[in-house]
XYZ file of C-alpha atoms in Angstrom:
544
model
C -3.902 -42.673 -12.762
C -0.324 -42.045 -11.861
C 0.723 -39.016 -10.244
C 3.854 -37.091 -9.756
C 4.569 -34.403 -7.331
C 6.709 -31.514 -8.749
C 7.804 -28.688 -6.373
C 8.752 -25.565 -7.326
C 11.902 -24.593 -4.913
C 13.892 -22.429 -7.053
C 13.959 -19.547 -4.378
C 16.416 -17.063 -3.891
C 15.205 -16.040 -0.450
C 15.571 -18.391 2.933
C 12.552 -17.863 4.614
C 11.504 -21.067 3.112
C 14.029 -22.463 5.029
C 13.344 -20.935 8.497
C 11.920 -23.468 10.921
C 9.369 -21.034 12.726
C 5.973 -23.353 12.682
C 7.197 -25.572 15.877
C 10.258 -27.183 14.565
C 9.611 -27.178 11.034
C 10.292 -24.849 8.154
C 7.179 -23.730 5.492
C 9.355 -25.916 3.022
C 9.517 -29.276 5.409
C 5.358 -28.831 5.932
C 5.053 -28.759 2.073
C 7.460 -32.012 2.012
C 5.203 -33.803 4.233
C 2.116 -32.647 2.107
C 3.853 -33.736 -1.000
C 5.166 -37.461 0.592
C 1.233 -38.105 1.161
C -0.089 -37.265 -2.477
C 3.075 -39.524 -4.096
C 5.999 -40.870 -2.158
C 7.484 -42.466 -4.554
C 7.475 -39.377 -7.234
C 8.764 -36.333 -6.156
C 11.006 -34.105 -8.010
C 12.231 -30.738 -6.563
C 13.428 -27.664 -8.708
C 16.076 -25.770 -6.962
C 18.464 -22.914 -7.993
C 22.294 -22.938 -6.642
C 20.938 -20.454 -4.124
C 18.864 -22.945 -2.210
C 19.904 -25.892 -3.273
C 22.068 -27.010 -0.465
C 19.131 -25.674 2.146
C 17.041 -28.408 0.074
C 19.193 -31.113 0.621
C 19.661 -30.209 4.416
C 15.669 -30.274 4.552
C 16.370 -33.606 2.670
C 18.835 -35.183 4.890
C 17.345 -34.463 8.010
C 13.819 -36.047 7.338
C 15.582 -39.238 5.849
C 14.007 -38.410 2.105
C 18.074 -38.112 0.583
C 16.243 -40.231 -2.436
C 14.204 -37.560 -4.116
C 15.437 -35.837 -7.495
C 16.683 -32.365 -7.701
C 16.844 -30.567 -10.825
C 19.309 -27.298 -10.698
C 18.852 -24.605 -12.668
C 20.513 -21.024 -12.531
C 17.738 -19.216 -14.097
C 14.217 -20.994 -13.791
C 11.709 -19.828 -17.139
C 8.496 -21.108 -17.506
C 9.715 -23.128 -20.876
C 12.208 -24.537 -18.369
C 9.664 -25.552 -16.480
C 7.350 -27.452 -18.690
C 10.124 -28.967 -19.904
C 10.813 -30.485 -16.975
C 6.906 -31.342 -16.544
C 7.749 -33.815 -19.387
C 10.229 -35.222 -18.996
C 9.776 -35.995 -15.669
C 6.138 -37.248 -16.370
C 7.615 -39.619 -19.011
C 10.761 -40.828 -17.083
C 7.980 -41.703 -14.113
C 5.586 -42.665 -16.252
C 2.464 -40.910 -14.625
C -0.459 -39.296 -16.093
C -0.661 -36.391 -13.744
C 1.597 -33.497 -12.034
C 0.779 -32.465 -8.741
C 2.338 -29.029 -8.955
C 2.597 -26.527 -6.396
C 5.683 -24.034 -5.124
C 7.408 -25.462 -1.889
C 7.261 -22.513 0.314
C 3.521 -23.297 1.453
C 2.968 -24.338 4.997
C -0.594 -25.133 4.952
C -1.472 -27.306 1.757
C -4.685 -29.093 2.687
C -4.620 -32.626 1.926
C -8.382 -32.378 1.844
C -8.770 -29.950 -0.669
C -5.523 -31.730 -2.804
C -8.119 -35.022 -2.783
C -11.313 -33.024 -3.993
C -9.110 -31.294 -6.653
C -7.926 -34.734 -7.845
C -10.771 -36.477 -7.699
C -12.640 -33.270 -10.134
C -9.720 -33.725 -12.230
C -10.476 -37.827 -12.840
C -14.374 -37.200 -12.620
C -14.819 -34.906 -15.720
C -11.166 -35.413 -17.442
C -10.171 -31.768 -16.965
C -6.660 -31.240 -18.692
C -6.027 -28.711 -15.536
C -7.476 -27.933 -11.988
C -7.194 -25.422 -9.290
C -9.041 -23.999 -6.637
C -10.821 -20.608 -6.869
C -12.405 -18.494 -3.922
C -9.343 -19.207 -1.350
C -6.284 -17.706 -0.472
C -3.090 -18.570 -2.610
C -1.508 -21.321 -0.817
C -4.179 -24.029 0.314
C -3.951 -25.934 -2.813
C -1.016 -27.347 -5.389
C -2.234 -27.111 -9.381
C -3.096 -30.061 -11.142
C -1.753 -30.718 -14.142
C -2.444 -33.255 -17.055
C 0.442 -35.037 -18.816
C -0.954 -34.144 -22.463
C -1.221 -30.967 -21.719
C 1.826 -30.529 -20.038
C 3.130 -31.487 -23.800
C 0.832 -29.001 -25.428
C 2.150 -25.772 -23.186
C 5.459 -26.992 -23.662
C 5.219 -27.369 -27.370
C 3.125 -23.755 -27.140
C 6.620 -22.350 -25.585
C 8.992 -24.182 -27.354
C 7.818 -23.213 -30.557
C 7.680 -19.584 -29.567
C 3.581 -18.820 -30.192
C 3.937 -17.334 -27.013
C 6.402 -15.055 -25.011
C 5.418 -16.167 -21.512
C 7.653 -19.078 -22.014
C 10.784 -16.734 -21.547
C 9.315 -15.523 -18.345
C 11.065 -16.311 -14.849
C 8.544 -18.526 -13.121
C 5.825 -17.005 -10.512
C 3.262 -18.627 -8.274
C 0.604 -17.850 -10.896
C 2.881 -18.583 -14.321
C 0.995 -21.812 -14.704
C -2.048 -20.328 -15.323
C -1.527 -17.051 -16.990
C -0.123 -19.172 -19.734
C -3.320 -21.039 -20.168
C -5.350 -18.211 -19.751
C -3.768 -17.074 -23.195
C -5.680 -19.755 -25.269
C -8.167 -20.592 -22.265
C -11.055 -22.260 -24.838
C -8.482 -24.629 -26.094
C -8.134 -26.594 -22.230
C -10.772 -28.496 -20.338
C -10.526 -27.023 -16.934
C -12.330 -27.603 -13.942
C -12.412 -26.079 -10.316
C -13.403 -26.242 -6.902
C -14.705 -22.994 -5.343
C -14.726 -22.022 -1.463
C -17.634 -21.379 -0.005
C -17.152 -17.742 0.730
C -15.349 -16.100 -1.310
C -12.015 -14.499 -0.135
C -10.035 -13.204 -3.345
C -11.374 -10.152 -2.016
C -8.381 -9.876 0.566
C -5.604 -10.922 -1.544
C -3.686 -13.300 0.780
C -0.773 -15.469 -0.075
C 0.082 -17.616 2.023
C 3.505 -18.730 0.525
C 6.700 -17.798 2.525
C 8.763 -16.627 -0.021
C 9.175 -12.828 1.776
C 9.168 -11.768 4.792
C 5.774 -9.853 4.642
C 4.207 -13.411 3.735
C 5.967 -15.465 5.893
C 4.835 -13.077 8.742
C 1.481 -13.640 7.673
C 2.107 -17.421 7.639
C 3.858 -17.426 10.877
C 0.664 -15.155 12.876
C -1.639 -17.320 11.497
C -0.374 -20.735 12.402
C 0.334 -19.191 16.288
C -3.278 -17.807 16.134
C -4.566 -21.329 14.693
C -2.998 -23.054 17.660
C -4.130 -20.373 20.465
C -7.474 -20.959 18.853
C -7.631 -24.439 18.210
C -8.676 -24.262 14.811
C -8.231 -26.628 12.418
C -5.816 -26.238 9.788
C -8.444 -26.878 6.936
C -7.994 -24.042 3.739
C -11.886 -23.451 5.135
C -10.781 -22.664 9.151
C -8.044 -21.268 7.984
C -9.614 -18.512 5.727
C -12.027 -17.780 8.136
C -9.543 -16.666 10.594
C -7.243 -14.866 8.457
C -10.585 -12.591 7.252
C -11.135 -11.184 10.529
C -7.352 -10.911 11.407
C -5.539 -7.343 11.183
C -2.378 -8.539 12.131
C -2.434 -11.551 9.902
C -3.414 -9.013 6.189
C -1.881 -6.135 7.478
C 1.919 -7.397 8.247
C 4.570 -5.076 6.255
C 4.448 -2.287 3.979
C 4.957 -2.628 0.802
C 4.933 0.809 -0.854
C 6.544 3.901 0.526
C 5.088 6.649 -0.736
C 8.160 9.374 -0.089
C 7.842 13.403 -0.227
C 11.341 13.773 -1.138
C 11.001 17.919 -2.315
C 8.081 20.013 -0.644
C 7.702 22.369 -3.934
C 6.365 21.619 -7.211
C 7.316 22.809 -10.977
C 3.431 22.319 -11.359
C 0.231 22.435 -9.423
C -3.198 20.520 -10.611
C -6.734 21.395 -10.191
C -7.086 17.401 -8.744
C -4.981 18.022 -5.827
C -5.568 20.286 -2.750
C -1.505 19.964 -2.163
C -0.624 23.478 -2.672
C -3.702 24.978 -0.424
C -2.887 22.483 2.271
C 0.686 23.518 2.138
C 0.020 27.412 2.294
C -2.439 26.683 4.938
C 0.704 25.435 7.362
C 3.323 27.223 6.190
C 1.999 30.488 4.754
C 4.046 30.047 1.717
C 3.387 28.471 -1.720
C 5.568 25.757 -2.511
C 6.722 26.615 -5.862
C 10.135 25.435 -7.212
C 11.799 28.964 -6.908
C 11.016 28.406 -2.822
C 13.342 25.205 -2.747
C 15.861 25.391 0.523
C 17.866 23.326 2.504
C 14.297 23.595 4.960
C 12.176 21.750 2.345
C 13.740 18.714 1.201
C 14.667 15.673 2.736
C 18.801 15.799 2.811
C 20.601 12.610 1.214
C 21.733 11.575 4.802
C 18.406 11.909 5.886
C 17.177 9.410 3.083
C 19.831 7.186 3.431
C 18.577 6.214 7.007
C 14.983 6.251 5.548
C 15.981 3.375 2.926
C 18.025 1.811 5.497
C 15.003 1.446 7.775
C 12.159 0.511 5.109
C 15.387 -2.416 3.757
C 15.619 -3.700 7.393
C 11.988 -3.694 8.173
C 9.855 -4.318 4.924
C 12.835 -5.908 2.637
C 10.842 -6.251 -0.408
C 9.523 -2.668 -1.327
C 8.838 0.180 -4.039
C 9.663 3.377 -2.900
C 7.561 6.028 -4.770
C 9.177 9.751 -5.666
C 7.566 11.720 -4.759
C 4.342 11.800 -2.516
C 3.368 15.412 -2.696
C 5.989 17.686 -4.785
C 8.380 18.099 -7.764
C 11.511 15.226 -6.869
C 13.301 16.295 -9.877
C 13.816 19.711 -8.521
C 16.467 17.615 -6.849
C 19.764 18.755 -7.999
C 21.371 15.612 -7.136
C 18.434 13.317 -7.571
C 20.916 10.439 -9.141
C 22.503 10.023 -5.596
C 19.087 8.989 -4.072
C 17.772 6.671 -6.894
C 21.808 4.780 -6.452
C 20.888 4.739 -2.488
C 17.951 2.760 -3.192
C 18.892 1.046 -6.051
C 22.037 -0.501 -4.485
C 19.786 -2.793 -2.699
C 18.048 -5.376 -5.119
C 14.895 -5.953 -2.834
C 13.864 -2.167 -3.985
C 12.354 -0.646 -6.869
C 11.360 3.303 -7.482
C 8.699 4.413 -9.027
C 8.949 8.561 -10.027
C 5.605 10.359 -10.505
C 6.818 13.377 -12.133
C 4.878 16.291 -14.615
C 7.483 15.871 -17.241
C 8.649 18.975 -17.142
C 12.216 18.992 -15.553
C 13.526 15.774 -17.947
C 16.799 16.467 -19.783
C 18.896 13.961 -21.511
C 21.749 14.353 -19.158
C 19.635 13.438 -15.992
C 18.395 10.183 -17.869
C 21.401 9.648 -18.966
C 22.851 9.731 -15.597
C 20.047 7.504 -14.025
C 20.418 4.841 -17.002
C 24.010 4.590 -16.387
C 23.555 4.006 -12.168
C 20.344 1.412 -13.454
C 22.675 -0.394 -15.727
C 25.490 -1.019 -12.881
C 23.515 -2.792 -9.960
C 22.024 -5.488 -10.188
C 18.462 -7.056 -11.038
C 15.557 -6.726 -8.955
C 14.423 -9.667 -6.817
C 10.761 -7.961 -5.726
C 9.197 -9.046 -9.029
C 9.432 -5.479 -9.972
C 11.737 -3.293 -12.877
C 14.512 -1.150 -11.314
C 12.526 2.516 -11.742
C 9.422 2.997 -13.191
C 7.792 6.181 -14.063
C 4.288 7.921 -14.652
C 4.227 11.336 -16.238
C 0.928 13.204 -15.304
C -0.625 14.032 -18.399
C -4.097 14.205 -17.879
C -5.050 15.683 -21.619
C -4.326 14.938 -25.120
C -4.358 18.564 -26.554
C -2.519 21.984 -25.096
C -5.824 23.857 -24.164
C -7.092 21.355 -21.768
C -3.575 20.617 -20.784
C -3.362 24.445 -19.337
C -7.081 24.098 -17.642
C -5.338 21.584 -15.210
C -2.128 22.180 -14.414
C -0.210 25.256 -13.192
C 3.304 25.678 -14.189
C 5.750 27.596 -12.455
C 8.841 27.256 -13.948
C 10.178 28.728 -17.207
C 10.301 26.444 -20.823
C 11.796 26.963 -23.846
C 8.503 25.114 -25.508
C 4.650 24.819 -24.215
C 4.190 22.675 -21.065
C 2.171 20.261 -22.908
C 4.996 19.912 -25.591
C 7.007 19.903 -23.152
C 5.278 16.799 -21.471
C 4.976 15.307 -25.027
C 8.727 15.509 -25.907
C 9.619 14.390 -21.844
C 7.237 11.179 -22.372
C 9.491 10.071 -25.636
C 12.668 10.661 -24.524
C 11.800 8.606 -20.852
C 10.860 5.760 -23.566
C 14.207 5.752 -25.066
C 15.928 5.031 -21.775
C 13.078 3.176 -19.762
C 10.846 0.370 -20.446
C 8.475 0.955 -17.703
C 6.799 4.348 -18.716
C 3.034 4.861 -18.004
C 1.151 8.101 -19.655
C -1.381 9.235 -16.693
C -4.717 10.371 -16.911
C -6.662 11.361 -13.931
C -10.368 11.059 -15.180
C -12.854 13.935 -13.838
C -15.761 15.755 -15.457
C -13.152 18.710 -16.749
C -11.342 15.969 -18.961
C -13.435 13.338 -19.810
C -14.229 14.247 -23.195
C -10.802 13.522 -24.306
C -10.278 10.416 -22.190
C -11.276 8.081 -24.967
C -8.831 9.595 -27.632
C -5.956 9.456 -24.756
C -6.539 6.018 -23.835
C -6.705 4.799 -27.756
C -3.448 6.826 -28.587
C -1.421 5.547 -25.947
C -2.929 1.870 -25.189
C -2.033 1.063 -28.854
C 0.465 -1.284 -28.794
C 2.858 1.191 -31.717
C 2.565 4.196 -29.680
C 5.186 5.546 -28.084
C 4.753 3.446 -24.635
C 4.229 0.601 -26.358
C 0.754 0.274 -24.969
C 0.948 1.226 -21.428
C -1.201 3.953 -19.560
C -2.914 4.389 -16.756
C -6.379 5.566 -15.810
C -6.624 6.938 -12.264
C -9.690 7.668 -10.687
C -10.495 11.027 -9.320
C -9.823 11.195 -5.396
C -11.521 14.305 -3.258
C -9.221 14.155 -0.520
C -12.288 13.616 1.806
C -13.901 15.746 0.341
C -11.228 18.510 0.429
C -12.212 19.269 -3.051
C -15.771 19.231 -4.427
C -16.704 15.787 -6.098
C -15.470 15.507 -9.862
C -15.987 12.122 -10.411
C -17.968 10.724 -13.885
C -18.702 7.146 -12.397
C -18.279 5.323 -9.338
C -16.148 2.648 -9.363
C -16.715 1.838 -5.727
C -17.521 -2.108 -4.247
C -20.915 -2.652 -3.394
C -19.527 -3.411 -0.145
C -16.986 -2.114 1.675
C -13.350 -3.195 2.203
C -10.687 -2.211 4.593
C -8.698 0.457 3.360
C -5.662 -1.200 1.631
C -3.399 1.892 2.258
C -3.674 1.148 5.773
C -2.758 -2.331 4.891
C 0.298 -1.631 2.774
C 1.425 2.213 2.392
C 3.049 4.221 4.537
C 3.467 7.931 3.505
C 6.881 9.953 4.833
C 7.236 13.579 4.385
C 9.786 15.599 3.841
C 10.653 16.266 7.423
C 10.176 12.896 8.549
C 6.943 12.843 9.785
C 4.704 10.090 8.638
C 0.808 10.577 8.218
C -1.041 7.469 9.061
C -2.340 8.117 5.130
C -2.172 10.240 2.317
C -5.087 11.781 2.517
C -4.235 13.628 5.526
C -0.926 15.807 3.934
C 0.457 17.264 7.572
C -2.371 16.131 9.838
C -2.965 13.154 12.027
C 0.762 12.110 12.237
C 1.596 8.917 13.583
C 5.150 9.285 14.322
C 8.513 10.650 12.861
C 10.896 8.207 10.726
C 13.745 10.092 11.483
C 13.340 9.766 15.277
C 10.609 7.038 16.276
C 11.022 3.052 15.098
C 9.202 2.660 11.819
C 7.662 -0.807 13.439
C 6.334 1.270 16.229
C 4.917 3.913 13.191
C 3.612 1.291 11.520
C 1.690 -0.234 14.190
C -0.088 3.250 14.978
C -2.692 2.366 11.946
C -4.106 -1.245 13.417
C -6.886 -0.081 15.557
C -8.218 2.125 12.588
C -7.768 -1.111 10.400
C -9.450 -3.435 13.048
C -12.567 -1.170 12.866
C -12.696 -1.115 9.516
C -13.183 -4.934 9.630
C -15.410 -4.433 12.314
C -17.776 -2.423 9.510
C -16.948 0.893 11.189
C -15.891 3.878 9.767
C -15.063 6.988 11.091
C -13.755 10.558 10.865
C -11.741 11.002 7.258
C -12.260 7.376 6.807
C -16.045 7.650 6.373
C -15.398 9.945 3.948
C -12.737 8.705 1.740
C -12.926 6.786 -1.640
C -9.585 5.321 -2.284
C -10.186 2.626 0.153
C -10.715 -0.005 -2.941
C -7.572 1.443 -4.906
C -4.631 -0.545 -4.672
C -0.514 0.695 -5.397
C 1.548 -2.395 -5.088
């Protein structure tokens, strides 16, 4: 059978570009993979952005004869359109498809997933059990046609979607009965660590860049298999930026619940409750303050969410708007705003809408803001058994909440419901999920479920099930958050509030922070726990 290659190069980012394995970029290792599947049949989606990095790439490896297609905006109808045509003008049976930004494609691996393909006819292959990165998608001419006629003649939406690593699949997993589709496992499984080894960011091309240096000093061979292996037992390789900044930007609270030990651990260092009459210059964290946070999470992480607020009430923030433009004015950064619902006013959305609405779109894979309103009950009695107020209303807190939730869903599209499940509220967790899941309601189907979380066991153990591994993982906090309070100071996790700080953000480099956390991470892979750790059960739970 005939085979083309078709690379996905549409980025908007250069790190794809950046020669740092030897003297070769993570897009010139992909070329070389792709010139031994099909020399002949290679055809390259770009976007303006790149385009003329491409066809430098192109130029200075002699291979000025391969087609580019240019495209502004890159959907996944786009795509399969060009799956077809580019099958037919080539006349080949097969796509070889895989994005360009992938240093270590294993030819090996490519040959057993072709030869599966031909062996039992599959419509579409891929590996399962390894990293993202060691293998391309294979892709059957016919069924190229089908998902492009699925798309075209709009039976389903994903077709309108920009294109991801995993777009490919996600569309066939919509009508997965109706395709003949084979794999090839690892060995060991290592989904488990969610690696990518693409070099599309900087956090992944870190990862990329560690593990090819540590591959050399090692002499391993760059197989998906040796490969794997070595990334598994490597903190610096799956812990490399963080991608989820979990800021206190108030100390005090409009509301207090029964599932946090916030406003004991406060009064237990400061000797004052941190209710939202107690707000002061002393506890917040000024705007010029935050502006050299953002600065230093843009330089260091580049692609993050920044979360308002990790302990406290953020919209007891007069001038809230003025932070959300600070961090919205850079399009490598989202916000996400936990909130209790309480403090919402049309003129404050209105205000954030309007600052959304002038900058430009996100390029993290994320919305602009997204927000989570802690409900935590679907009826005003159990409402009041878990959450404290403290401020004054014109209406009941849980109306309140209620009324808060629909107006944030005439501004926003990313609004999530909350429910923290414990033995207090489970018996109206059903009736909050069904009310809110439903795809009419008011959020248009989205909530969220959050485990319970006993701080160590800070607080006594509420949980109705455990949702726990059979077998432990490193803590991916450690791997990917970094908490800042208000002051500055930065606990090496949430659980510890204003203990066990590993530096200060306003004074102390974040990468020297951030490093702080690797020998508790390198233990953990070791199979030790210890201290807090030992006794903590968000280890498995995951933000971004």
């Amino acid at each position: 059978m005939e085979s083309i290659v078709f690379l996905y190069a549409a980025f908007v980012s250069c790190h794809p570009f950046e020669k740092v394995f030897g003297n070769q970029s993570a897009f010139e290792r992909t070329l070389i993979w792709a010139k031994s599947q099909s020399p002949e049949k290679i055809i390259i989606a770009v976007r303006p952005e790149c385009e003329g990095a491409v066809k430098a790439s192109l130029a200075s490896s002699g291979d000025t004869g391969i087609r580019l297609i240019s495209k502004k905006r890159w959907l996944l109808k786009d795509l399969l359109e060009c799956f077809v045509e580019s099958r037919r003008s080539c006349n080949a049976d097969r796509i070889i498809y895989s994005f360009a930004d992938r240093p270590f494609l294993d030819e090996e691996l490519t040959r057993k997933l072709i030869e599966t393909q031909s062996r039992y006819m599959a419509e579409y292959s891929f590996q399962d059990g390894y990293p993202e990165g060691f293998a391309p998608e294979i892709l059957d001419g016919s069924a190229a046609e089908i998902l492009f006629n699925l798309v075209k003649q709009n039976q389903n939406d994903s077709g309108e979607k920009e294109v991801a690593f995993d777009s490919l699949f996600n569309l066939i997993k919509t009508d997965i009965n109706a395709f003949d589709i084979e794999t090839v496992l690892a060995e060991k499984d290592y989904r488990l660590f969610r690696l990518n080894f693409s070099c599309s960011s900087k956090d992944r091309l870190l990862a990329c860049e560690r593990l090819y240096q540590r591959a050399l000093d090692e002499k391993i061979k760059f197989s998906a298999e040796e490969l794997s292996n070595l990334a598994a037992s490597r903190v610096d390789i799956q812990k490399t930026l963080p991608a989820f900044y979990n800021i206190q930007l108030c100390a005090c609270a409009s509301s207090f619940d029964i599932y946090s030990p916030y406003l004991n651990a406060f009064k237990n260092k400061f000797h004052y409750a941190p209710e939202a009459q107690n707000v002061a210059r002393e506890n917040i964290m000024t705007l010029e303050s935050f502006k050299n946070v953002v600065s230093e999470i843009a330089d260091f992480s580049e692609n993050a969410v920044i979360s308002f607020s990790a302990f406290g009430e953020a919209l007891l923030l007069p001038n809230l708007e003025e932070y959300i433009a600070e961090v919205l004015k850079n399009p490598n950064l989202s916000i996400l705003i936990e909130t209790d619902g309480l403090l919402i006013t049309p003129a404050l959305l209105e205000n954030i809408k309007k600052i959304c609405d002038s900058l430009p779109e996100r390029r993290n894979g994320y919305e602009k803001i997204m927000w989570v309103v802690k409900m935590d009950a679907l009826s005003e009695n159990m409402y009041s058994q878990i959450h404290s107020v403290n401020v004054k209303l014109d209406e009941s807190p849980f109306n309140k909440v209620l009324s808060s939730l629909k107006l944030l869903c005439s501004y926003f599209t990313e609004v999530y419901p909350q429910f923290v499940r414990m033995k207090k509220n489970e018996c109206e967790l059903e009736n909050f999920y069904r009310f809110f899941h439903d795809k009419n309601s008011i959020t248009k189907g989205k909530v969220i479920i959050q485990k319970y979380d006993s701080f160590c066991n800070r607080l006594s153990d509420e949980k109705v099930a455990d949702l726990s591994p059979v077998k432990r993982n490193p803590c991916w906090h450690l791997k990917r958050d970094m908490t800042i309070l208000y002051n500055g100071d930065v606990p090496y996790c949430r659980e510890a509030f204003f203990e066990n700080i590993s530096g200060n953000i306003l004074y102390d480099p974040i990468k020297n922070i951030w490093g702080k956390t690797d020998s508790m991470l390198q233990k953990q892979l070791d199979m030790s726990y210890e201290g807090k750790c030992g006794e903590c059960d968000e280890y498995y739970t995951f933000n971004f």
